[in-house]
Amino acid sequence: MRRGVSPLKIAMAGTELARGIDAVGCVDWSVRDFHSFDIQKGATYNAYLIRDEKTALIDTVKAPFAETLLRNIREKTDLADVDYVVCNHLEPDHAGGLPAVMKALPSATLVCNAKCRAELNGYFQTDGWKIQTLAPGETLSLGRRTLAFVNTPMVHWPESMVTYCPEEKILFSNDAFGQHLATSLLFDDQWPLEEILAEAKNYYANIVTPYGKQVLKTLETVLTLDIQMIAPSHGLIWRENLGEILAAYKNWASGRYAAKAVVLFDSMWESSARMAEEILRGAKEKSDSLDVVLLHVRRNPLSRIATELLDAPCAAIGSATLNAQMMPRMAAVLNYVKGLRFREKSGFAFGSSGWGPGGVEGIARWFEEVKYPTLVEPIRAIFRPTDEVLARCRAAGALLAETALAKAEES
Ligand code: FEO
């Protein structure tokens, strides 16, 4: 049994969120790569069925899972009884199943916002589909229950929206508040909270980070709603720890810093690795309480690197020189990190080279490009770092620690 989880709550696992509202999505136990996001624990594509006087399906699943989704729906109702299919988000992990679903549900009308409607045909051949485009503020009555819709543009696509059922106080939040975690369980109180939050952070760092401002705006709206349950489109449903996930999102979206520094490096013949260790040593000599994370970029997936950077105020970045460039994996990492548009990280470039420059200089240019403040001039070793170079690394590590602590304190 999972640590800290009651047997009663394990026993309560099923598909029901509330009377007549069921999870009908799919678990993808084997997926490990989500468009370059390394997901070692798999994923779920959550969809929800609300049976009332009218029946609505909230979101579909990734295309290869459409038949499983239809089987799950069939266990709850006749496919001909589904009146609405709500599309909160067009990305294929949720909407990829639409063609199969719209074909199999003869009575269903696809419900989406105007932006989604405008983009729908970019993905799908929609001839023959009944489509209802939502006007701003429009609601959908299912009988005893109502569905309201809130556009959440760029959280994390232009057409993204969430669906709210006021009578049940459930927010179907689509990607927001999700986690990539394959599980047969449904709820957050059936799994150790720190693990779910760690996966939610991983998800946020790699998928949502560039849209912090929009997330804060969405949170403002969400906090005006009376919510007892948040049912995302990935991972576990929040019914017990809503305060924790909402607070975490606020921290991540506002770029709040932790007392932490990251040392990223790639090395060819251990010189840059030796410099990285000395930077770590200098940082730890300055502060025992600072969390200093040392990551060899060829030994860690992009997603782990991004997650560690999310709340770090400082980063030292180093590389050996290969063919007058930084190491290729470091170039890929920095390209990925640039796209995520983290809040600024103060830091510096370091690394080794032989007969010509390249690695350190490339990283220094990257610092300029992303407008991250630099604490010291780039530190370069020729072949092996000398004692003088190692002393500079140690001093720079101390400054990195001092700056990280000050920025975390101010944050
Ligand atoms: Fe889970 Fe943006 O798709």
XYZ file of C-alpha atoms and ligand atoms in Angstrom:
414
model
C 0.000 0.000 0.000
C 1.200 3.534 -0.662
C 2.633 5.304 2.323
C 0.220 7.626 4.123
C -2.873 6.532 2.200
C -5.794 5.008 4.028
C -7.065 1.552 2.994
C -10.591 2.970 2.980
C -9.723 5.498 0.321
C -7.934 2.843 -1.739
C -11.096 0.746 -1.540
C -13.174 3.701 -2.733
C -11.330 3.825 -6.054
C -13.797 3.528 -8.958
C -14.936 5.783 -11.725
C -17.473 7.979 -9.921
C -16.722 11.624 -9.117
C -20.321 12.320 -8.095
C -23.641 10.658 -8.751
C -23.930 10.302 -12.544
C -20.475 11.776 -13.204
C -17.789 9.246 -14.114
C -14.210 9.189 -15.280
C -14.167 7.384 -18.620
C -10.673 8.269 -19.841
C -7.669 6.027 -20.399
C -4.384 5.182 -18.731
C -1.307 5.115 -20.939
C 1.006 2.966 -18.840
C 3.758 2.715 -21.431
C 4.236 6.240 -22.756
C 7.617 7.693 -21.796
C 8.003 10.572 -24.238
C 5.432 13.318 -24.469
C 6.739 15.458 -27.330
C 10.230 15.404 -25.723
C 8.909 15.706 -22.170
C 10.329 12.645 -20.416
C 7.496 11.021 -18.469
C 8.845 7.985 -16.676
C 5.591 7.335 -14.805
C 3.338 7.232 -17.875
C 0.223 9.347 -18.333
C -3.536 9.397 -18.306
C -5.880 11.081 -20.759
C -8.877 11.878 -18.600
C -12.366 12.277 -19.985
C -15.559 12.598 -17.987
C -19.145 11.527 -18.652
C -22.032 13.428 -17.082
C -25.358 11.631 -17.252
C -28.405 13.811 -16.587
C -31.503 14.489 -18.674
C -28.876 15.148 -21.296
C -25.540 13.366 -21.379
C -22.240 15.144 -21.966
C -18.727 13.867 -22.519
C -16.035 16.268 -21.345
C -13.008 15.878 -23.650
C -11.843 12.778 -25.473
C -8.464 11.016 -25.444
C -5.378 10.458 -27.618
C -6.411 8.824 -30.898
C -5.063 5.283 -30.232
C -7.186 5.152 -27.066
C -10.486 6.178 -28.666
C -11.863 2.631 -28.735
C -11.093 2.213 -25.033
C -12.860 5.485 -24.323
C -15.911 4.335 -26.276
C -15.897 1.036 -24.369
C -15.761 2.941 -21.081
C -18.684 5.123 -22.173
C -20.642 2.077 -23.299
C -20.337 0.629 -19.793
C -22.220 3.665 -18.499
C -24.704 4.437 -21.255
C -25.771 3.700 -24.793
C -23.533 5.588 -27.218
C -26.626 6.983 -28.921
C -27.583 8.680 -25.648
C -24.591 11.037 -25.587
C -25.864 14.505 -26.525
C -22.737 16.645 -26.208
C -18.998 16.296 -26.558
C -17.207 19.247 -24.952
C -13.793 20.045 -26.440
C -11.839 22.085 -23.911
C -8.592 21.898 -25.853
C -7.569 20.863 -29.351
C -4.186 19.290 -28.584
C -4.228 15.697 -29.877
C -3.736 14.067 -26.467
C -7.320 15.203 -25.749
C -8.929 15.884 -29.091
C -7.163 13.178 -31.125
C -10.040 10.808 -30.394
C -12.670 13.213 -31.762
C -13.027 11.678 -35.251
C -13.693 8.191 -33.841
C -15.921 9.551 -31.086
C -18.004 11.815 -33.343
C -18.471 8.887 -35.717
C -19.545 6.540 -32.921
C -21.909 8.953 -31.138
C -24.746 9.577 -33.612
C -26.625 12.096 -31.463
C -23.666 14.103 -30.231
C -23.039 17.778 -30.854
C -19.481 18.994 -30.440
C -19.378 22.004 -28.112
C -16.392 24.365 -28.218
C -15.438 28.019 -28.119
C -15.013 30.224 -31.173
C -11.225 29.932 -31.235
C -11.452 26.154 -31.147
C -14.095 26.206 -33.880
C -11.819 28.347 -36.061
C -8.931 25.915 -35.645
C -10.852 22.628 -35.633
C -10.484 22.001 -39.352
C -6.728 22.432 -39.087
C -6.712 19.046 -37.441
C -9.898 17.281 -38.478
C -12.208 16.687 -41.387
C -15.430 17.798 -39.689
C -17.947 17.220 -42.499
C -21.100 15.775 -40.986
C -20.261 16.827 -37.417
C -22.872 18.806 -35.495
C -20.969 21.677 -33.900
C -22.179 24.268 -31.414
C -19.909 27.272 -30.954
C -20.225 28.817 -27.523
C -20.965 32.511 -27.225
C -19.140 34.275 -24.364
C -20.893 33.456 -21.077
C -23.119 30.818 -22.678
C -24.030 27.830 -20.508
C -25.367 24.409 -21.351
C -28.190 22.885 -19.331
C -28.070 19.122 -18.945
C -31.197 19.043 -16.725
C -30.364 19.063 -13.062
C -26.790 20.085 -13.881
C -25.395 22.977 -15.880
C -22.088 23.401 -17.647
C -20.418 26.808 -17.693
C -17.304 27.542 -19.716
C -14.351 29.787 -18.980
C -11.886 30.596 -21.730
C -8.304 30.296 -20.521
C -6.348 31.492 -23.572
C -2.713 30.359 -23.625
C -3.145 28.065 -20.651
C -1.686 26.677 -22.642
C -3.102 26.963 -26.200
C -5.146 29.827 -27.687
C -8.434 27.884 -27.606
C -7.940 26.357 -24.135
C -10.947 26.558 -21.854
C -12.216 24.908 -18.687
C -15.699 23.615 -17.917
C -17.425 24.186 -14.596
C -20.426 22.383 -13.142
C -21.797 24.693 -10.406
C -24.333 22.222 -8.985
C -21.553 19.693 -8.255
C -18.828 22.332 -7.699
C -16.533 20.470 -10.074
C -14.052 22.238 -12.332
C -13.004 20.197 -15.369
C -9.718 22.014 -15.763
C -8.221 20.209 -18.759
C -4.404 20.571 -18.730
C -4.317 22.968 -15.765
C -3.433 21.271 -12.468
C -2.588 18.025 -14.293
C 0.242 15.581 -13.717
C 1.754 12.912 -15.929
C 1.230 9.853 -13.822
C -0.252 6.537 -14.949
C -2.480 5.189 -12.214
C -5.600 3.124 -11.768
C -6.566 5.430 -8.905
C -8.654 8.557 -9.336
C -8.151 10.942 -6.462
C -5.351 12.913 -4.832
C -6.071 11.454 -1.396
C -5.205 7.997 -2.709
C -1.582 8.871 -3.446
C 1.160 10.576 -1.386
C 0.655 14.296 -1.788
C 4.342 15.161 -2.136
C 4.625 12.809 -5.123
C 1.584 14.299 -6.836
C 2.843 17.822 -6.257
C 6.266 16.826 -7.593
C 4.630 15.512 -10.774
C 2.402 18.603 -10.999
C 5.551 20.746 -10.738
C 7.244 18.673 -13.424
C 4.171 19.161 -15.620
C 3.989 22.884 -14.928
C 7.707 23.455 -15.597
C 7.673 21.678 -18.941
C 4.250 22.566 -20.319
C 2.907 25.698 -18.666
C 5.933 27.821 -17.675
C 5.868 30.260 -20.628
C 2.330 31.302 -19.738
C 2.679 32.401 -16.104
C 0.792 35.693 -16.628
C -2.140 33.893 -18.199
C -2.097 31.313 -15.393
C -2.337 34.064 -12.783
C -5.295 35.546 -14.659
C -6.944 32.122 -14.831
C -6.358 31.597 -11.120
C -8.137 34.876 -10.374
C -11.203 33.607 -12.219
C -11.007 30.116 -10.779
C -10.827 31.472 -7.248
C -14.181 33.232 -7.722
C -15.841 29.851 -8.349
C -17.123 27.601 -5.596
C -15.038 24.481 -6.240
C -14.931 21.237 -4.314
C -13.168 19.184 -6.936
C -10.728 19.894 -9.758
C -10.795 17.205 -12.432
C -7.850 17.735 -14.808
C -7.256 15.953 -18.083
C -4.065 14.293 -16.804
C -3.421 12.431 -13.587
C -5.258 12.454 -10.310
C -8.366 14.458 -9.459
C -7.988 17.035 -6.701
C -10.689 16.646 -4.070
C -8.678 16.832 -0.840
C -5.700 19.104 -1.470
C -7.165 21.905 -3.592
C -5.500 24.573 -1.455
C -2.086 23.004 -1.981
C -2.279 22.752 -5.758
C -3.774 26.237 -6.143
C -1.036 27.712 -3.918
C 1.633 25.796 -5.835
C 0.324 27.136 -9.156
C 0.358 30.657 -7.768
C 3.998 30.254 -6.678
C 5.111 28.741 -9.977
C 3.184 31.231 -12.112
C 4.472 34.225 -10.179
C 8.050 32.925 -10.528
C 8.644 32.622 -6.803
C 12.232 31.623 -6.063
C 13.343 28.863 -3.706
C 16.650 28.870 -1.797
C 18.330 26.941 -4.542
C 21.012 27.104 -7.240
C 21.530 24.845 -10.235
C 24.869 23.930 -11.782
C 24.422 22.547 -15.299
C 27.364 21.137 -17.177
C 28.542 18.908 -19.971
C 32.079 17.652 -20.096
C 34.355 15.903 -22.579
C 37.462 14.848 -20.581
C 36.304 15.842 -17.074
C 37.731 19.377 -16.975
C 34.322 21.089 -17.080
C 33.025 18.467 -14.634
C 35.878 19.343 -12.250
C 34.984 23.032 -12.542
C 31.329 22.264 -11.827
C 32.284 20.373 -8.670
C 34.393 23.291 -7.508
C 31.494 25.699 -8.082
C 29.287 23.393 -6.008
C 31.963 23.311 -3.309
C 32.185 27.097 -3.219
C 28.401 27.398 -2.975
C 28.165 24.848 -0.163
C 31.000 26.530 1.749
C 28.942 29.705 1.633
C 25.695 28.138 2.804
C 24.685 24.804 4.271
C 21.004 25.531 3.827
C 21.097 26.312 0.112
C 19.918 23.482 -2.118
C 22.578 23.213 -4.833
C 21.658 20.858 -7.655
C 24.433 19.582 -9.927
C 23.173 18.195 -13.230
C 25.230 16.608 -15.982
C 23.042 17.427 -18.957
C 23.773 14.147 -20.751
C 22.751 12.169 -17.665
C 19.450 13.951 -17.082
C 16.355 14.358 -19.232
C 15.372 17.824 -20.420
C 12.266 17.701 -18.257
C 14.228 17.120 -15.028
C 16.538 20.018 -15.895
C 13.551 22.294 -16.568
C 11.840 21.290 -13.338
C 14.951 22.015 -11.296
C 15.348 25.407 -12.972
C 11.718 26.459 -12.470
C 12.152 27.940 -8.990
C 15.943 28.398 -8.933
C 17.064 32.045 -8.852
C 20.617 31.202 -9.962
C 22.300 28.896 -12.448
C 25.932 28.295 -13.391
C 26.191 26.738 -16.832
C 29.287 25.095 -18.218
C 30.433 23.115 -21.212
C 33.503 21.735 -22.861
C 34.235 22.854 -26.414
C 33.565 20.532 -29.326
C 34.242 21.691 -32.878
C 34.394 25.302 -31.669
C 30.903 25.048 -30.137
C 29.403 24.154 -26.800
C 28.644 20.427 -26.470
C 25.601 19.492 -28.583
C 23.497 18.315 -25.647
C 24.098 21.603 -23.837
C 23.006 23.483 -26.962
C 19.772 21.467 -26.975
C 19.212 22.123 -23.273
C 19.742 25.866 -23.618
C 17.452 25.996 -26.626
C 14.741 24.205 -24.605
C 15.250 26.436 -21.571
C 15.105 29.594 -23.699
C 11.717 28.535 -25.032
C 10.346 27.980 -21.541
C 11.013 31.652 -20.670
C 11.698 31.128 -16.991
C 11.938 34.093 -14.664
C 15.528 35.365 -14.803
C 18.339 33.311 -13.320
C 21.521 35.100 -12.282
C 24.591 33.074 -13.080
C 27.653 32.683 -15.224
C 29.287 30.579 -17.922
C 32.207 28.247 -17.388
C 33.962 25.435 -19.172
C 37.080 24.156 -20.813
C 38.534 24.199 -24.265
C 41.770 23.268 -25.967
C 43.389 25.189 -28.779
C 40.436 27.372 -29.605
C 37.369 28.970 -27.976
C 33.730 27.948 -28.407
C 31.892 26.332 -25.482
C 32.134 28.977 -22.776
C 31.755 31.761 -25.304
C 28.550 30.201 -26.668
C 27.070 29.957 -23.190
C 28.063 33.552 -22.430
C 26.234 34.653 -25.600
C 23.198 32.663 -24.466
C 23.173 34.538 -21.136
C 23.113 37.801 -23.122
C 20.385 36.556 -25.419
C 18.001 35.522 -22.609
C 18.973 38.631 -20.610
C 19.981 36.746 -17.483
C 22.329 38.831 -15.300
C 25.870 37.475 -15.067
C 27.685 37.498 -11.739
C 31.251 37.044 -13.020
C 33.086 36.996 -16.332
C 33.030 33.618 -18.108
C 35.497 31.179 -16.526
C 37.520 29.259 -19.073
C 40.081 26.512 -18.522
C 42.578 25.582 -21.210
C 42.711 21.773 -21.305
C 42.867 21.217 -17.504
C 41.650 23.742 -14.916
C 44.631 25.168 -13.049
C 44.542 25.919 -9.332
C 43.903 29.534 -10.221
C 40.897 28.568 -12.394
C 39.544 26.260 -9.676
C 39.857 29.064 -7.131
C 37.859 31.311 -9.476
C 35.211 28.585 -9.741
C 35.009 28.284 -5.961
C 34.692 32.052 -5.524
C 32.034 32.205 -8.242
C 30.169 29.353 -6.517
C 30.160 31.345 -3.277
C 28.783 34.366 -5.095
C 26.164 32.177 -6.763
C 25.048 30.949 -3.327
C 24.989 34.428 -1.827
C 22.915 35.748 -4.729
C 20.525 32.777 -4.673
C 19.850 33.223 -0.964
C 19.264 36.956 -1.357
C 16.899 36.491 -4.318
C 14.964 33.733 -2.541
C 14.641 35.941 0.515
C 13.279 38.845 -1.548
C 10.923 36.626 -3.535
Fe -2.678 17.648 -22.401
Fe -2.175 20.571 -24.012
O -2.512 18.775 -23.859
